[in-house]
Short mmCIF file of N, CA and C in Angstrom, two decimals:
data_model
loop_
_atom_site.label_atom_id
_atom_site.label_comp_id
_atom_site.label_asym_id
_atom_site.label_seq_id
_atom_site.Cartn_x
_atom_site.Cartn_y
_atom_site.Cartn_z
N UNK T 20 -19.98 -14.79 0.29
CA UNK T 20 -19.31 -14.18 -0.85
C UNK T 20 -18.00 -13.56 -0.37
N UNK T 21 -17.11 -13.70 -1.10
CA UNK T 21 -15.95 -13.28 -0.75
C UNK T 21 -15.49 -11.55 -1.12
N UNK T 22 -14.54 -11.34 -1.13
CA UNK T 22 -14.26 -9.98 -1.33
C UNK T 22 -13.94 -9.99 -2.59
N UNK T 23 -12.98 -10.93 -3.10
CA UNK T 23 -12.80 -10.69 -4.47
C UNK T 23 -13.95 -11.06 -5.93
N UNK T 24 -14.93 -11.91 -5.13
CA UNK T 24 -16.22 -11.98 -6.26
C UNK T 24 -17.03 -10.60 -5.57
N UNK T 25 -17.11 -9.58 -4.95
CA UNK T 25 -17.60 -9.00 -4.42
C UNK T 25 -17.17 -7.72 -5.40
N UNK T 26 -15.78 -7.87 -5.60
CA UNK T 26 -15.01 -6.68 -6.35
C UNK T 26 -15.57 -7.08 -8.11
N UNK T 27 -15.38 -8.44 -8.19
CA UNK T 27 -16.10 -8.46 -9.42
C UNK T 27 -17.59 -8.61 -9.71
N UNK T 28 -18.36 -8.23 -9.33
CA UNK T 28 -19.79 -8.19 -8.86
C UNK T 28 -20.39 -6.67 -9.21
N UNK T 29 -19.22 -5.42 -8.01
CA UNK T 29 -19.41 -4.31 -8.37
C UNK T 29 -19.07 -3.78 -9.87
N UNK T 30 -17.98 -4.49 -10.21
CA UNK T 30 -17.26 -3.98 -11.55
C UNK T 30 -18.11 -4.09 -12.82
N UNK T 31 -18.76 -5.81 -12.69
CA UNK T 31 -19.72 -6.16 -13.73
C UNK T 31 -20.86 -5.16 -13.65
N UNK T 32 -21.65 -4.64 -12.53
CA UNK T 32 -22.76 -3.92 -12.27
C UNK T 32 -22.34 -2.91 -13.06
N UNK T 33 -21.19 -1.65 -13.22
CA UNK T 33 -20.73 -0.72 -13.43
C UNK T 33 -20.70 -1.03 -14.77
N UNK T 34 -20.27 -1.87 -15.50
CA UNK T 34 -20.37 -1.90 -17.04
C UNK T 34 -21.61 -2.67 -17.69
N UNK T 35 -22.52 -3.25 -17.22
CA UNK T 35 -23.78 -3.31 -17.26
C UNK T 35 -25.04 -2.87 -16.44
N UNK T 36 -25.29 -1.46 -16.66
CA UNK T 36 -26.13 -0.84 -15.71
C UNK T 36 -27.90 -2.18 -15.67
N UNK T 37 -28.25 -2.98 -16.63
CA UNK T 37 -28.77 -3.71 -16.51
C UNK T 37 -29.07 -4.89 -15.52
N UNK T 38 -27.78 -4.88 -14.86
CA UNK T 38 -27.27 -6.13 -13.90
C UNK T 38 -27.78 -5.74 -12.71
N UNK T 39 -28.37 -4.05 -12.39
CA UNK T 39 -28.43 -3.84 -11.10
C UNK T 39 -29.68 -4.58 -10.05
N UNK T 40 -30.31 -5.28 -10.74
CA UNK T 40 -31.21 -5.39 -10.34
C UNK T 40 -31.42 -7.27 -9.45
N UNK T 41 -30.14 -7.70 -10.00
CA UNK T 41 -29.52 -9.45 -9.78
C UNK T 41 -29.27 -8.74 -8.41
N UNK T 42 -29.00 -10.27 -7.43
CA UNK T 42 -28.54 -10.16 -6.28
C UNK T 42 -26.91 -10.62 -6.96
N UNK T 43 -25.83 -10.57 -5.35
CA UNK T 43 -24.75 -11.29 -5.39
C UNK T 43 -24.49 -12.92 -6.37
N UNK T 44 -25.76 -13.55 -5.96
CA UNK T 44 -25.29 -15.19 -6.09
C UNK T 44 -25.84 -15.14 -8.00
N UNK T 45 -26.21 -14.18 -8.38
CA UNK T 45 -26.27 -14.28 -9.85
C UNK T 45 -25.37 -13.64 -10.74
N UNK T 46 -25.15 -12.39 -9.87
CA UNK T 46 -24.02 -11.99 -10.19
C UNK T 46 -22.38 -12.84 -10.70
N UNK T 47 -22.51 -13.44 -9.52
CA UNK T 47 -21.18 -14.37 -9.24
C UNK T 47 -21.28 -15.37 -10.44
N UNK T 48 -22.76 -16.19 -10.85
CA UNK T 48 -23.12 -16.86 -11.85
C UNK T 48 -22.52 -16.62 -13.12
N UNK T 49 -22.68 -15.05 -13.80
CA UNK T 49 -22.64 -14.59 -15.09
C UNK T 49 -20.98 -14.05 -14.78
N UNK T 50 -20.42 -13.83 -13.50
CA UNK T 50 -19.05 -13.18 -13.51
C UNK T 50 -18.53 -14.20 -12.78
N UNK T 51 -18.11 -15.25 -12.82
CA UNK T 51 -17.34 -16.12 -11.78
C UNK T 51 -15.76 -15.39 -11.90
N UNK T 52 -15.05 -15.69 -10.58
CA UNK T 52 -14.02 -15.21 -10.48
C UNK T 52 -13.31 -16.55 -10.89
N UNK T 53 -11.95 -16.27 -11.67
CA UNK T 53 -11.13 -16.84 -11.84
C UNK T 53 -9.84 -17.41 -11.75
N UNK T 54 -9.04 -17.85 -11.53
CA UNK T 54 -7.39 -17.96 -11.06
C UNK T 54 -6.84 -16.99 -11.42
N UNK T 55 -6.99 -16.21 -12.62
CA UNK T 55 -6.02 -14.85 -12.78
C UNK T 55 -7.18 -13.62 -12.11
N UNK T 56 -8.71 -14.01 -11.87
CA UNK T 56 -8.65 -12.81 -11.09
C UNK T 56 -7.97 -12.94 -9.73
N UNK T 57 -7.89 -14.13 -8.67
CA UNK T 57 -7.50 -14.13 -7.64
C UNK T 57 -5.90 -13.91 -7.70
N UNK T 58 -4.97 -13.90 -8.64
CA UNK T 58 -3.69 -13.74 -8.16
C UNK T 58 -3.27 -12.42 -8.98
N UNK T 59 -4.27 -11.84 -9.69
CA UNK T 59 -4.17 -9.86 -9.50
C UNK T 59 -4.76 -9.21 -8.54
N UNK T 60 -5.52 -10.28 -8.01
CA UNK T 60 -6.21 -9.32 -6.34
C UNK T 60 -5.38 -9.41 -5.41
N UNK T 61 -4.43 -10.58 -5.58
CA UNK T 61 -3.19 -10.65 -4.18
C UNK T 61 -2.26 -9.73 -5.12
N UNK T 62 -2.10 -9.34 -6.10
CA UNK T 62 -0.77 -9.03 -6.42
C UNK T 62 -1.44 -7.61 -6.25
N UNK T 63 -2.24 -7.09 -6.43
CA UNK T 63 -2.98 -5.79 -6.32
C UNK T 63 -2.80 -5.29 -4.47
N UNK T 64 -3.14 -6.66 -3.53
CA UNK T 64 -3.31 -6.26 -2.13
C UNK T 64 -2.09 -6.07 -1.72
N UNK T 65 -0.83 -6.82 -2.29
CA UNK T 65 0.74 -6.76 -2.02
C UNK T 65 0.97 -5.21 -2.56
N UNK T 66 0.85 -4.90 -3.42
CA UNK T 66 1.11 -3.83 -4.08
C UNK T 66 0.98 -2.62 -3.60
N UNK T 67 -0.27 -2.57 -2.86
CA UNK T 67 -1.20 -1.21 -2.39
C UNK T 67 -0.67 -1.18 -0.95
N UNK T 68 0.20 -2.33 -0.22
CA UNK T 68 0.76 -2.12 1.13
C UNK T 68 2.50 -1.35 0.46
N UNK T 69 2.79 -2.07 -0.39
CA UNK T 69 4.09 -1.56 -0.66
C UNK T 69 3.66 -0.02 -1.11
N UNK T 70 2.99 0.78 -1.73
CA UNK T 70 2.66 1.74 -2.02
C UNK T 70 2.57 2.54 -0.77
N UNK T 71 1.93 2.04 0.13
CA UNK T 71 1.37 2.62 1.59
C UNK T 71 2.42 2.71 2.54
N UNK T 72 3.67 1.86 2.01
CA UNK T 72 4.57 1.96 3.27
C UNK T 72 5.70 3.38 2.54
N UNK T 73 5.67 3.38 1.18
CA UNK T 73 6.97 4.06 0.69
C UNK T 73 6.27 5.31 0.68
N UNK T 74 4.98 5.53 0.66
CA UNK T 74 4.60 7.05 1.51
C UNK T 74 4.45 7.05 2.55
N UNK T 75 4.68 6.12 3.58
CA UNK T 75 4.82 6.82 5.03
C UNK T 75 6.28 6.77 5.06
N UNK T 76 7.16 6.38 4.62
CA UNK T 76 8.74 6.97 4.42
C UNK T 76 9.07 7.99 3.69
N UNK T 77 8.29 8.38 2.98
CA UNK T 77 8.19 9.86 2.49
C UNK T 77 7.97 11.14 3.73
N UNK T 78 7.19 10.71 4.06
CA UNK T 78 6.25 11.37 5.13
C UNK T 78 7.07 11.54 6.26
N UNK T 79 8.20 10.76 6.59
CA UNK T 79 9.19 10.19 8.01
C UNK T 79 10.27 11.32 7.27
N UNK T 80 10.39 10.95 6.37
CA UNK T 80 11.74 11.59 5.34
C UNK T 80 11.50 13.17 5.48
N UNK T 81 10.48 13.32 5.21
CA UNK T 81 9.77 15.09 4.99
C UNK T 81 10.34 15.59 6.49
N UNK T 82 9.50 14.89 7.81
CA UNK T 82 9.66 15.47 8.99
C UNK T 82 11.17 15.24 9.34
N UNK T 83 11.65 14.68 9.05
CA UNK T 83 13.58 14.71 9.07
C UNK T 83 13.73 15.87 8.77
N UNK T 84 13.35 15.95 7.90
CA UNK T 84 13.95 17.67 6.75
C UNK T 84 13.40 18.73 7.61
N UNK T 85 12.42 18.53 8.11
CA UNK T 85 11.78 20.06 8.63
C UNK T 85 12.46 19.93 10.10
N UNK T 86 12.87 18.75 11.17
CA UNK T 86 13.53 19.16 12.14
C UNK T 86 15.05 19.17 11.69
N UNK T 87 15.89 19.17 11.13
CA UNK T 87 16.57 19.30 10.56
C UNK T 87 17.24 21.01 10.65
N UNK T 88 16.06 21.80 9.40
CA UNK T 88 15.89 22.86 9.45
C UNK T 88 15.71 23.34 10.75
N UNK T 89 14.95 23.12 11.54
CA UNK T 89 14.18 23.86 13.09
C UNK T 89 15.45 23.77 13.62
N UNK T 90 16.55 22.71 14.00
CA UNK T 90 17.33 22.43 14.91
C UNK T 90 18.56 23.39 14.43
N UNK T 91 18.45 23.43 12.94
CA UNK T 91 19.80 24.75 12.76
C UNK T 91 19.38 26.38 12.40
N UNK T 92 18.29 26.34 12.90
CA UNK T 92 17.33 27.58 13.42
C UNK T 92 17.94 28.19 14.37
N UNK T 93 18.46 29.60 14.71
CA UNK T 93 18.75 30.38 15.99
C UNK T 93 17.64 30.36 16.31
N UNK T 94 16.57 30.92 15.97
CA UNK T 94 15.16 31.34 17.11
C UNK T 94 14.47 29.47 17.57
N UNK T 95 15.34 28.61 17.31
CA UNK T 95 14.68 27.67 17.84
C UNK T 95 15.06 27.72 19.48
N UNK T 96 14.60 27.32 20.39
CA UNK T 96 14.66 27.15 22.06
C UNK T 96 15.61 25.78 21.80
N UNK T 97 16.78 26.15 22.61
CA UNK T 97 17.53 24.48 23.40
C UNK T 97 17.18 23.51 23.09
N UNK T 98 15.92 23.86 23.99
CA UNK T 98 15.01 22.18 24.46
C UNK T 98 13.83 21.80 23.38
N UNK T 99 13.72 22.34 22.83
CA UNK T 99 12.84 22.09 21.50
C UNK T 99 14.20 20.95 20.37
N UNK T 100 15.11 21.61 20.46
CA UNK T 100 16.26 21.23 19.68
C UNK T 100 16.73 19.81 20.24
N UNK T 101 16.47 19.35 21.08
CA UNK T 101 16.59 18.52 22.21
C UNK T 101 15.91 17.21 21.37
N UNK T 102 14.10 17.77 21.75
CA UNK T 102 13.39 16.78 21.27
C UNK T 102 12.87 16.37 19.67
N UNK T 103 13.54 17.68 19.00
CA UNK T 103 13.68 17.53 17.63
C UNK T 103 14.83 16.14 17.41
N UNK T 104 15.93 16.57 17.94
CA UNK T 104 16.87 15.06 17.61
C UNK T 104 16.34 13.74 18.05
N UNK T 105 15.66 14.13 18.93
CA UNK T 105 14.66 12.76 19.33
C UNK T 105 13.84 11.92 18.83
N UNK T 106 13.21 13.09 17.71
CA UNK T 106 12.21 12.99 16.85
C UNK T 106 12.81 12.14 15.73
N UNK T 107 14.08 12.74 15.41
CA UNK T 107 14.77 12.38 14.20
C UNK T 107 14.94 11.14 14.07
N UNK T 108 16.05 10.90 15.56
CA UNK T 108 16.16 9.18 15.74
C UNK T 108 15.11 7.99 15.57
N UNK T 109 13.79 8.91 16.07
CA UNK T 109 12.67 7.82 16.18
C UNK T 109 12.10 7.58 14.73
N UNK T 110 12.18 9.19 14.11
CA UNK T 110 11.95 8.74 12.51
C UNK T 110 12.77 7.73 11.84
N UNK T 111 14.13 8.33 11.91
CA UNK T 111 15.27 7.12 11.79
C UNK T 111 14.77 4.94 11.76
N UNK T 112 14.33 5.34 13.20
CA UNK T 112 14.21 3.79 13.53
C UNK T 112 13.10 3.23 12.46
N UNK T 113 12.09 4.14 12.60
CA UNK T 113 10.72 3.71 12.25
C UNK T 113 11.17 3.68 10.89
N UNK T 114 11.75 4.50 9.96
CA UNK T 114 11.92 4.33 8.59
C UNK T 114 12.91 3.08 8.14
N UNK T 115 13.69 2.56 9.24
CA UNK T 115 14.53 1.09 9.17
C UNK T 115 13.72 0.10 9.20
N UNK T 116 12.58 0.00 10.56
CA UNK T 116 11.57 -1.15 10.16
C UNK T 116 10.77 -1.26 9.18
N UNK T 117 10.57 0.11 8.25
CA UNK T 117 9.56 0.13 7.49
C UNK T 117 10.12 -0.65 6.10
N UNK T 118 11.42 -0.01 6.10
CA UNK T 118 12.28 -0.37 4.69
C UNK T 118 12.61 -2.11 4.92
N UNK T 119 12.92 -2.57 6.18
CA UNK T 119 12.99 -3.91 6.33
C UNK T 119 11.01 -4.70 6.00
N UNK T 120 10.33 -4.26 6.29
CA UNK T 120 8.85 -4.65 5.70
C UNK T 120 8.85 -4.59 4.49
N UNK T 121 9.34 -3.22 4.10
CA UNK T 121 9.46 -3.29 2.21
C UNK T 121 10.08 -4.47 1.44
N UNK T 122 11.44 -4.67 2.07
CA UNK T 122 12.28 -5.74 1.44
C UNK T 122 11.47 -6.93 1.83
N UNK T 123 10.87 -6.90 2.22
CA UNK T 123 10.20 -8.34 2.66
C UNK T 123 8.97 -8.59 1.58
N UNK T 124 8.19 -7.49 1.11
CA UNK T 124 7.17 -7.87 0.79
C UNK T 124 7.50 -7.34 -0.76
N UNK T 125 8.60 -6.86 -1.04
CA UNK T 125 9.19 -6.95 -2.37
C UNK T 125 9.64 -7.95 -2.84
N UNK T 126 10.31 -8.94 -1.73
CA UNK T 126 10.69 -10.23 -2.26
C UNK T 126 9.86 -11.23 -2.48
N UNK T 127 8.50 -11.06 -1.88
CA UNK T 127 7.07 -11.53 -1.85
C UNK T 127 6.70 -11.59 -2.93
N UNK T 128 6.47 -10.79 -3.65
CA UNK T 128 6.00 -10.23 -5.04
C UNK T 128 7.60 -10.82 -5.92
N UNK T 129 8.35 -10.78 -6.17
CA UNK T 129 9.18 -11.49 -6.84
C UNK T 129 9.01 -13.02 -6.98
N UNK T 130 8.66 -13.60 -5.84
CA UNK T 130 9.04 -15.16 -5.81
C UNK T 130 7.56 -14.90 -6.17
N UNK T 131 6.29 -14.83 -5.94
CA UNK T 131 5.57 -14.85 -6.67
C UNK T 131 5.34 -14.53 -7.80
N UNK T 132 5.72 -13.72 -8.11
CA UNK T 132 5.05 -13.21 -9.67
C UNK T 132 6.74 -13.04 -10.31
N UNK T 133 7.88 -12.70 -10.07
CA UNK T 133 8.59 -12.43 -10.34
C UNK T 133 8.57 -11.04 -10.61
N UNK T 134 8.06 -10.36 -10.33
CA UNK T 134 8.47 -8.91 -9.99
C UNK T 134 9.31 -8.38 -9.34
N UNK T 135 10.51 -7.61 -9.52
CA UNK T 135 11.31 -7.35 -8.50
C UNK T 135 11.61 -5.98 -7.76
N UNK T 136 10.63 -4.61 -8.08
CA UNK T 136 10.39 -3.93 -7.45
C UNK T 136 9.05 -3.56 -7.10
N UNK T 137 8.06 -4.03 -7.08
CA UNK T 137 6.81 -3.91 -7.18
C UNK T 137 6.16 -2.89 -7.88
N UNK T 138 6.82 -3.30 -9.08
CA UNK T 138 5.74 -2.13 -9.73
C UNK T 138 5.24 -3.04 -11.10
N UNK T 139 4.59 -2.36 -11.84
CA UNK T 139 3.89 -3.33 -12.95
C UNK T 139 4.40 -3.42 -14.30
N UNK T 140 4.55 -4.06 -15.15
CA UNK T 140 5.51 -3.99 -16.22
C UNK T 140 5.22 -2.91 -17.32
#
């Protein structure tokens, strides 16, 4: 059984508390998955990475801001200030590969579905 008759398996159980008692392969019987469930489960799995990456650039973005602040801090130490810019750059980088993954898997979701920012209509 796959994951996506697996997802529709649990779902059917949940709106027929009756069903609990079928295994998988009957389940799958009375709920077969279909071509539009399989290309909202990819457009769902595309979706939930693009979601996952633009909060860890949130997250990169945030710690910018707080060394940022620390580094134009008097009571910060030199050398703290040092590896704060260090920090920054590396956030820097990491938020360039991330945004280059984004554009990638935004254009993913376009040529597929024609979506062009990944979000839902």
């Amino acid at each position: 059984m796959d994951k996506i008759q697996d997802y529709l398996n649990n779902e059917y159980q949940k709106e027929y508390e009756d069903t609990i008692v079928l295994d998988a392969e009957e389940l799958s019987l009375m709920n077969p998955k279909t071509a539009f469930d399989i290309e909202g489960f990819e457009y769902s799995e595309i979706y939930q990475k693009i979601k996952a990456i633009r909060a860890k650039i949130i997250l990169l973005q945030d710690d910018i801001a707080h060394c940022k602040v620390a580094i134009n801090s008097n009571a910060t130490p030199i050398h703290t200030k040092r590896e704060l810019k260090n920090n920054i750059k590396e956030n820097n980088f990491a938020i360039a590969f991330l945004e280059n993954e984004l554009r990638t898997l935004t254009a993913e979701l376009e040529q597929k579905y024609g979506h062009n920012d990944g979000r839902t209509r």
